PDB file of C-alpha atoms and ligand atoms in Angstrom:
ATOM      1  CA  MET A  12      29.349 -77.026 108.178  1.00  0.00           C
ATOM      2  CA  SER A  13      30.745 -76.531 104.894  1.00  0.00           C
ATOM      3  CA  LEU A  14      33.428 -74.674 102.895  1.00  0.00           C
ATOM      4  CA  HIS A  15      31.058 -71.750 102.978  1.00  0.00           C
ATOM      5  CA  ASP A  16      29.790 -71.585 106.311  1.00  0.00           C
ATOM      6  CA  ILE A  17      33.840 -71.329 107.983  1.00  0.00           C
ATOM      7  CA  SER A  18      34.288 -68.668 105.070  1.00  0.00           C
ATOM      8  CA  ALA A  19      31.628 -66.880 106.400  1.00  0.00           C
ATOM      9  CA  LYS A  20      32.464 -67.014 110.586  1.00  0.00           C
ATOM     10  CA  ILE A  21      35.952 -66.316 109.272  1.00  0.00           C
ATOM     11  CA  ALA A  22      34.881 -63.083 107.854  1.00  0.00           C
ATOM     12  CA  GLU A  23      32.167 -62.230 110.563  1.00  0.00           C
ATOM     13  CA  ALA A  24      35.384 -62.940 113.206  1.00  0.00           C
ATOM     14  CA  GLU A  25      37.638 -60.570 110.965  1.00  0.00           C
ATOM     15  CA  HIS A  26      34.795 -58.100 111.771  1.00  0.00           C
ATOM     16  CA  GLN A  27      34.449 -58.710 115.217  1.00  0.00           C
ATOM     17  CA  ALA A  28      37.829 -57.881 115.795  1.00  0.00           C
ATOM     18  CA  GLY A  29      38.383 -55.262 113.951  1.00  0.00           C
ATOM     19  CA  ARG A  30      40.671 -56.388 111.172  1.00  0.00           C
ATOM     20  CA  ASP A  31      40.370 -56.512 107.220  1.00  0.00           C
ATOM     21  CA  ALA A  32      38.439 -58.747 105.521  1.00  0.00           C
ATOM     22  CA  GLY A  33      40.862 -61.303 104.094  1.00  0.00           C
ATOM     23  CA  SER A  34      43.073 -60.963 106.520  1.00  0.00           C
ATOM     24  CA  VAL A  35      42.991 -64.698 107.628  1.00  0.00           C
ATOM     25  CA  THR A  36      43.966 -67.007 105.171  1.00  0.00           C
ATOM     26  CA  LEU A  37      42.137 -70.575 105.449  1.00  0.00           C
ATOM     27  CA  ILE A  38      44.093 -73.846 105.452  1.00  0.00           C
ATOM     28  CA  ALA A  39      41.828 -76.147 104.551  1.00  0.00           C
ATOM     29  CA  VAL A  40      42.956 -79.629 106.304  1.00  0.00           C
ATOM     30  CA  SER A  41      42.913 -82.439 104.565  1.00  0.00           C
ATOM     31  CA  LYS A  42      44.870 -85.124 105.837  1.00  0.00           C
ATOM     32  CA  VAL A  43      43.149 -88.612 105.660  1.00  0.00           C
ATOM     33  CA  GLN A  44      40.598 -87.191 104.073  1.00  0.00           C
ATOM     34  CA  PRO A  45      39.150 -89.239 101.330  1.00  0.00           C
ATOM     35  CA  ASN A  46      40.268 -87.442  97.759  1.00  0.00           C
ATOM     36  CA  ALA A  47      36.555 -87.267  96.706  1.00  0.00           C
ATOM     37  CA  ARG A  48      35.815 -84.876  99.674  1.00  0.00           C
ATOM     38  CA  VAL A  49      39.097 -82.943  99.053  1.00  0.00           C
ATOM     39  CA  GLN A  50      37.979 -82.389  95.120  1.00  0.00           C
ATOM     40  CA  ALA A  51      34.823 -81.291  96.130  1.00  0.00           C
ATOM     41  CA  VAL A  52      36.465 -78.819  98.513  1.00  0.00           C
ATOM     42  CA  LEU A  53      38.973 -77.697  95.185  1.00  0.00           C
ATOM     43  CA  GLU A  54      35.670 -77.742  92.672  1.00  0.00           C
ATOM     44  CA  GLN A  55      34.373 -75.002  94.915  1.00  0.00           C
ATOM     45  CA  GLY A  56      37.436 -73.059  94.153  1.00  0.00           C
ATOM     46  CA  HIS A  57      39.527 -73.300  97.599  1.00  0.00           C
ATOM     47  CA  ARG A  58      42.958 -73.491  96.918  1.00  0.00           C
ATOM     48  CA  CYS A  59      44.725 -73.171  99.988  1.00  0.00           C
ATOM     49  CA  PHE A  60      45.524 -76.663 101.915  1.00  0.00           C
ATOM     50  CA  GLY A  61      47.503 -78.536 104.705  1.00  0.00           C
ATOM     51  CA  GLU A  62      49.037 -81.200 105.395  1.00  0.00           C
ATOM     52  CA  ASN A  63      50.544 -83.304 108.279  1.00  0.00           C
ATOM     53  CA  LYS A  64      52.556 -86.062 106.596  1.00  0.00           C
ATOM     54  CA  VAL A  65      55.041 -85.654 103.273  1.00  0.00           C
ATOM     55  CA  GLN A  66      54.461 -89.392 102.211  1.00  0.00           C
ATOM     56  CA  GLU A  67      50.494 -89.105 102.756  1.00  0.00           C
ATOM     57  CA  ALA A  68      50.560 -85.016 100.506  1.00  0.00           C
ATOM     58  CA  ALA A  69      52.944 -86.686  97.803  1.00  0.00           C
ATOM     59  CA  GLY A  70      50.569 -89.608  97.051  1.00  0.00           C
ATOM     60  CA  LYS A  71      47.332 -87.216  96.515  1.00  0.00           C
ATOM     61  CA  TRP A  72      49.037 -83.601  95.847  1.00  0.00           C
ATOM     62  CA  PRO A  73      50.774 -83.941  92.463  1.00  0.00           C
ATOM     63  CA  ASP A  74      47.631 -84.848  90.761  1.00  0.00           C
ATOM     64  CA  PHE A  75      44.979 -82.456  92.291  1.00  0.00           C
ATOM     65  CA  LYS A  76      47.651 -79.791  91.422  1.00  0.00           C
ATOM     66  CA  GLN A  77      47.691 -81.071  87.734  1.00  0.00           C
ATOM     67  CA  THR A  78      43.736 -80.813  87.678  1.00  0.00           C
ATOM     68  CA  PHE A  79      43.445 -77.457  89.538  1.00  0.00           C
ATOM     69  CA  GLU A  80      45.437 -74.772  89.017  1.00  0.00           C
ATOM     70  CA  GLY A  81      47.220 -72.603  91.894  1.00  0.00           C
ATOM     71  CA  VAL A  82      47.607 -74.850  94.635  1.00  0.00           C
ATOM     72  CA  GLU A  83      48.743 -73.416  97.795  1.00  0.00           C
ATOM     73  CA  LEU A  84      50.090 -76.505 100.096  1.00  0.00           C
ATOM     74  CA  HIS A  85      51.227 -75.931 103.921  1.00  0.00           C
ATOM     75  CA  LEU A  86      53.289 -79.043 105.656  1.00  0.00           C
ATOM     76  CA  ILE A  87      51.518 -78.470 109.241  1.00  0.00           C
ATOM     77  CA  GLY A  88      52.973 -81.829 110.777  1.00  0.00           C
ATOM     78  CA  PRO A  89      56.740 -82.260 112.211  1.00  0.00           C
ATOM     79  CA  LEU A  90      59.414 -82.768 109.480  1.00  0.00           C
ATOM     80  CA  GLN A  91      62.058 -85.168 109.858  1.00  0.00           C
ATOM     81  CA  THR A  92      65.515 -84.011 108.290  1.00  0.00           C
ATOM     82  CA  ASN A  93      65.276 -87.216 105.890  1.00  0.00           C
ATOM     83  CA  LYS A  94      61.827 -85.654 104.342  1.00  0.00           C
ATOM     84  CA  ALA A  95      63.111 -82.395 104.263  1.00  0.00           C
ATOM     85  CA  ARG A  96      64.000 -82.224  99.791  1.00  0.00           C
ATOM     86  CA  GLN A  97      60.824 -84.007  99.348  1.00  0.00           C
ATOM     87  CA  ALA A  98      58.877 -81.359 101.686  1.00  0.00           C
ATOM     88  CA  MET A  99      60.438 -78.457  99.972  1.00  0.00           C
ATOM     89  CA  GLU A 100      59.779 -79.823  96.763  1.00  0.00           C
ATOM     90  CA  LEU A 101      55.875 -80.408  97.465  1.00  0.00           C
ATOM     91  CA  PHE A 102      55.152 -78.021  99.785  1.00  0.00           C
ATOM     92  CA  ASP A 103      54.742 -73.645  99.880  1.00  0.00           C
ATOM     93  CA  PHE A 104      54.644 -73.449 103.431  1.00  0.00           C
ATOM     94  CA  ILE A 105      56.427 -75.324 106.611  1.00  0.00           C
ATOM     95  CA  HIS A 106      54.700 -75.038 109.429  1.00  0.00           C
ATOM     96  CA  ALA A 107      57.017 -76.803 112.244  1.00  0.00           C
ATOM     97  CA  VAL A 108      60.621 -75.543 111.932  1.00  0.00           C
ATOM     98  CA  ASP A 109      61.429 -76.314 115.205  1.00  0.00           C
ATOM     99  CA  ARG A 110      65.085 -77.334 116.033  1.00  0.00           C
ATOM    100  CA  PRO A 111      68.761 -76.249 114.665  1.00  0.00           C
ATOM    101  CA  LYS A 112      69.332 -79.342 112.700  1.00  0.00           C
ATOM    102  CA  LEU A 113      66.245 -78.926 110.571  1.00  0.00           C
ATOM    103  CA  ALA A 114      66.707 -75.478 110.266  1.00  0.00           C
ATOM    104  CA  ALA A 115      70.375 -75.966 109.083  1.00  0.00           C
ATOM    105  CA  THR A 116      68.958 -78.931 106.510  1.00  0.00           C
ATOM    106  CA  ILE A 117      67.059 -76.351 105.372  1.00  0.00           C
ATOM    107  CA  ALA A 118      69.090 -73.620 104.821  1.00  0.00           C
ATOM    108  CA  ARG A 119      71.822 -75.990 102.769  1.00  0.00           C
ATOM    109  CA  LEU A 120      68.568 -77.745 100.701  1.00  0.00           C
ATOM    110  CA  ALA A 121      67.590 -73.823  99.980  1.00  0.00           C
ATOM    111  CA  GLN A 122      70.832 -72.881  98.564  1.00  0.00           C
ATOM    112  CA  GLU A 123      71.024 -75.976  96.719  1.00  0.00           C
ATOM    113  CA  MET A 124      67.803 -75.857  95.178  1.00  0.00           C
ATOM    114  CA  GLY A 125      67.587 -72.158  94.955  1.00  0.00           C
ATOM    115  CA  HIS A 126      64.281 -71.470  96.514  1.00  0.00           C
ATOM    116  CA  CYS A 127      62.737 -72.361  99.961  1.00  0.00           C
ATOM    117  CA  PRO A 128      59.114 -72.471 101.006  1.00  0.00           C
ATOM    118  CA  GLY A 129      58.136 -70.120 103.565  1.00  0.00           C
ATOM    119  CA  LEU A 130      58.834 -70.779 107.010  1.00  0.00           C
ATOM    120  CA  PHE A 131      56.720 -71.223 110.481  1.00  0.00           C
ATOM    121  CA  VAL A 132      58.659 -71.508 113.896  1.00  0.00           C
ATOM    122  CA  GLN A 133      56.606 -74.090 115.863  1.00  0.00           C
ATOM    123  CA  VAL A 134      56.254 -72.802 119.496  1.00  0.00           C
ATOM    124  CA  ASN A 135      55.189 -75.948 122.205  1.00  0.00           C
ATOM    125  CA  THR A 136      53.251 -73.432 124.305  1.00  0.00           C
ATOM    126  CA  GLY A 137      51.752 -75.800 126.500  1.00  0.00           C
ATOM    127  CA  GLU A 138      55.569 -77.428 127.509  1.00  0.00           C
ATOM    128  CA  GLU A 139      53.957 -80.660 126.523  1.00  0.00           C
ATOM    129  CA  ASP A 140      56.455 -83.201 126.524  1.00  0.00           C
ATOM    130  CA  GLN A 141      54.730 -85.087 123.446  1.00  0.00           C
ATOM    131  CA  LYS A 142      54.511 -82.211 121.148  1.00  0.00           C
ATOM    132  CA  ALA A 143      57.143 -80.833 118.757  1.00  0.00           C
ATOM    133  CA  GLY A 144      58.030 -77.270 119.020  1.00  0.00           C
ATOM    134  CA  VAL A 145      60.809 -75.096 120.594  1.00  0.00           C
ATOM    135  CA  LEU A 146      60.058 -74.048 124.325  1.00  0.00           C
ATOM    136  CA  PRO A 147      58.645 -70.550 124.780  1.00  0.00           C
ATOM    137  CA  ALA A 148      61.930 -69.255 126.772  1.00  0.00           C
ATOM    138  CA  ASP A 149      63.770 -70.648 123.508  1.00  0.00           C
ATOM    139  CA  ALA A 150      62.078 -69.272 120.790  1.00  0.00           C
ATOM    140  CA  ASP A 151      63.972 -65.799 120.189  1.00  0.00           C
ATOM    141  CA  ALA A 152      67.406 -67.319 120.322  1.00  0.00           C
ATOM    142  CA  PHE A 153      65.833 -69.969 117.941  1.00  0.00           C
ATOM    143  CA  VAL A 154      63.919 -67.464 115.520  1.00  0.00           C
ATOM    144  CA  ALA A 155      67.278 -65.461 115.691  1.00  0.00           C
ATOM    145  CA  GLU A 156      69.103 -68.793 114.464  1.00  0.00           C
ATOM    146  CA  CYS A 157      67.073 -68.953 111.533  1.00  0.00           C
ATOM    147  CA  LYS A 158      67.543 -65.573 110.368  1.00  0.00           C
ATOM    148  CA  ALA A 159      71.031 -65.791 110.473  1.00  0.00           C
ATOM    149  CA  LEU A 160      71.003 -68.950 107.996  1.00  0.00           C
ATOM    150  CA  ASP A 161      69.082 -66.033 106.191  1.00  0.00           C
ATOM    151  CA  LEU A 162      65.987 -68.565 106.364  1.00  0.00           C
ATOM    152  CA  PRO A 163      62.157 -66.976 105.222  1.00  0.00           C
ATOM    153  CA  VAL A 164      60.559 -66.768 108.559  1.00  0.00           C
ATOM    154  CA  LYS A 165      56.729 -65.683 108.086  1.00  0.00           C
ATOM    155  CA  GLY A 166      55.966 -66.368 111.923  1.00  0.00           C
ATOM    156  CA  LEU A 167      54.939 -68.818 114.409  1.00  0.00           C
ATOM    157  CA  MET A 168      53.299 -71.436 114.430  1.00  0.00           C
ATOM    158  CA  CYS A 169      51.490 -73.670 118.099  1.00  0.00           C
ATOM    159  CA  ILE A 170      48.740 -76.276 118.773  1.00  0.00           C
ATOM    160  CA  PRO A 171      47.385 -75.326 122.040  1.00  0.00           C
ATOM    161  CA  PRO A 172      47.114 -78.715 124.736  1.00  0.00           C
ATOM    162  CA  VAL A 173      43.753 -80.073 124.283  1.00  0.00           C
ATOM    163  CA  ASP A 174      42.290 -79.525 127.858  1.00  0.00           C
ATOM    164  CA  GLU A 175      43.291 -76.173 128.063  1.00  0.00           C
ATOM    165  CA  GLU A 176      41.657 -72.564 127.660  1.00  0.00           C
ATOM    166  CA  PRO A 177      43.551 -71.881 123.443  1.00  0.00           C
ATOM    167  CA  SER A 178      43.148 -67.956 123.708  1.00  0.00           C
ATOM    168  CA  LEU A 179      46.054 -68.007 126.696  1.00  0.00           C
ATOM    169  CA  HIS A 180      48.475 -69.985 124.306  1.00  0.00           C
ATOM    170  CA  PHE A 181      47.426 -67.860 121.322  1.00  0.00           C
ATOM    171  CA  ALA A 182      48.159 -64.929 123.146  1.00  0.00           C
ATOM    172  CA  LEU A 183      51.302 -66.154 124.029  1.00  0.00           C
ATOM    173  CA  LEU A 184      52.066 -66.880 120.519  1.00  0.00           C
ATOM    174  CA  ALA A 185      51.421 -63.850 119.600  1.00  0.00           C
ATOM    175  CA  LYS A 186      53.538 -61.725 121.995  1.00  0.00           C
ATOM    176  CA  ILE A 187      56.489 -63.632 121.047  1.00  0.00           C
ATOM    177  CA  ALA A 188      55.634 -63.449 117.286  1.00  0.00           C
ATOM    178  CA  ALA A 189      55.214 -59.476 117.913  1.00  0.00           C
ATOM    179  CA  ARG A 190      58.650 -58.924 120.080  1.00  0.00           C
ATOM    180  CA  ASN A 191      60.825 -61.043 117.196  1.00  0.00           C
ATOM    181  CA  GLY A 192      59.229 -59.001 114.296  1.00  0.00           C
ATOM    182  CA  LEU A 193      56.805 -61.580 112.620  1.00  0.00           C
ATOM    183  CA  ALA A 194      53.887 -60.998 111.536  1.00  0.00           C
ATOM    184  CA  GLY A 195      52.601 -64.320 110.583  1.00  0.00           C
ATOM    185  CA  LEU A 196      50.508 -66.244 113.386  1.00  0.00           C
ATOM    186  CA  SER A 197      49.341 -69.847 112.340  1.00  0.00           C
ATOM    187  CA  MET A 198      46.871 -70.768 115.035  1.00  0.00           C
ATOM    188  CA  GLY A 199      43.572 -72.039 115.556  1.00  0.00           C
ATOM    189  CA  MET A 200      41.441 -75.314 114.504  1.00  0.00           C
ATOM    190  CA  SER A 201      37.821 -76.533 114.437  1.00  0.00           C
ATOM    191  CA  SER A 202      37.097 -75.900 117.319  1.00  0.00           C
ATOM    192  CA  ASP A 203      38.554 -72.660 118.165  1.00  0.00           C
ATOM    193  CA  PHE A 204      39.682 -70.503 115.206  1.00  0.00           C
ATOM    194  CA  GLU A 205      37.315 -67.498 115.821  1.00  0.00           C
ATOM    195  CA  ARG A 206      39.238 -66.862 119.605  1.00  0.00           C
ATOM    196  CA  ALA A 207      42.573 -67.398 117.366  1.00  0.00           C
ATOM    197  CA  ILE A 208      41.206 -64.852 114.454  1.00  0.00           C
ATOM    198  CA  ALA A 209      40.177 -62.326 117.935  1.00  0.00           C
ATOM    199  CA  LEU A 210      43.951 -62.827 119.183  1.00  0.00           C
ATOM    200  CA  GLY A 211      45.369 -62.029 115.780  1.00  0.00           C
ATOM    201  CA  ALA A 212      45.471 -65.587 113.781  1.00  0.00           C
ATOM    202  CA  THR A 213      46.876 -65.022 110.131  1.00  0.00           C
ATOM    203  CA  HIS A 214      46.311 -68.570 109.200  1.00  0.00           C
ATOM    204  CA  VAL A 215      43.938 -71.067 110.763  1.00  0.00           C
ATOM    205  CA  ARG A 216      44.347 -74.451 109.922  1.00  0.00           C
ATOM    206  CA  VAL A 217      40.802 -76.091 109.694  1.00  0.00           C
ATOM    207  CA  GLY A 218      39.835 -79.710 109.272  1.00  0.00           C
ATOM    208  CA  SER A 219      36.981 -81.508 110.138  1.00  0.00           C
ATOM    209  CA  ALA A 220      35.097 -78.344 110.681  1.00  0.00           C
ATOM    210  CA  ILE A 221      35.012 -78.253 106.871  1.00  0.00           C
ATOM    211  CA  PHE A 222      35.459 -81.702 105.491  1.00  0.00           C
ATOM    212  CA  GLY A 223      33.651 -83.846 108.191  1.00  0.00           C
ATOM    213  CA  GLU A 224      35.304 -85.827 110.723  1.00  0.00           C
ATOM    214  CA  ARG A 225      38.491 -88.074 110.098  1.00  0.00           C
ATOM    215  CA  SER A 226      38.368 -91.599 109.580  1.00  0.00           C
ATOM    216  CA  TYR A 227      41.279 -93.405 110.817  1.00  0.00           C
ATOM    217  CA  GLU A 228      40.210 -97.184 110.013  1.00  0.00           C
TER     218      GLU A 228
HETATM  219  C1  PLP B 200      44.809 -82.068 111.937  1.00  0.00           C
HETATM  220  C2  PLP B 200      45.161 -80.716 112.444  1.00  0.00           C
HETATM  221  C3  PLP B 200      44.512 -79.512 112.241  1.00  0.00           C
HETATM  222  C4  PLP B 200      43.053 -79.944 112.074  1.00  0.00           C
HETATM  223  O1  PLP B 200      42.631 -80.221 112.923  1.00  0.00           O
HETATM  224  P1  PLP B 200      40.877 -79.758 113.123  1.00  0.00           P
HETATM  225  O2  PLP B 200      40.560 -80.035 114.524  1.00  0.00           O
HETATM  226  O3  PLP B 200      40.187 -81.132 112.266  1.00  0.00           O
HETATM  227  O4  PLP B 200      40.305 -78.530 112.761  1.00  0.00           O
HETATM  228  C5  PLP B 200      45.210 -78.039 112.381  1.00  0.00           C
HETATM  229  N1  PLP B 200      46.615 -78.201 112.942  1.00  0.00           N
HETATM  230  C6  PLP B 200      47.471 -79.390 112.725  1.00  0.00           C
HETATM  231  C7  PLP B 200      48.549 -79.536 113.143  1.00  0.00           C
HETATM  232  C8  PLP B 200      46.720 -80.610 112.911  1.00  0.00           C
HETATM  233  O5  PLP B 200      47.668 -81.866 112.284  1.00  0.00           O
END
């Protein structure tokens, strides 16, 4: 697969779902990928990328941003409060806001820095112990808490359990977003982005299907 193939599949899924062309943002997840592969996708004109670690992103994106104009960076992995400032300097969107302490830290830094990335609240739709995110039952209260802090909450994000049908989780996330008046839905990865688009995803996070398998050696 390639950027071109994935873009075509996204366009087809938008069409199938009766949604406007271009209503889904493709976040190319470049974590762990060699710089040459990332550069190749930048050279094809793509500008929207996702990373799951602040440190790793800080090592490669300042240089890429110098060379390629208009890069939009999304932090899609968990964020520790002590890295919040660095994350807010580097990223345009943060997808894993999931606890009061982090929300309060971001709010305080936003005041101080005079800007705030767009935020997504992560919901642990599968209620998995090892996964970040607020529980579905706590989502409404947490979103309200973020809004009360004047945080720019754009939508919700989820990562379904690996061994379950993702559509159930996408539908649940869409339902929680709708009742909270949130338009953004960050859901869908290489294996299931088309199903996510059918259920309303506005942001799909696709890594290996664009760049190839990640090598963790
Ligand atoms: C790595 C990652 C992705 C991309 O996964 P692929 O299966 O390679 O598409 C998407 N979302 C999150 C949160 C990730 O950490």
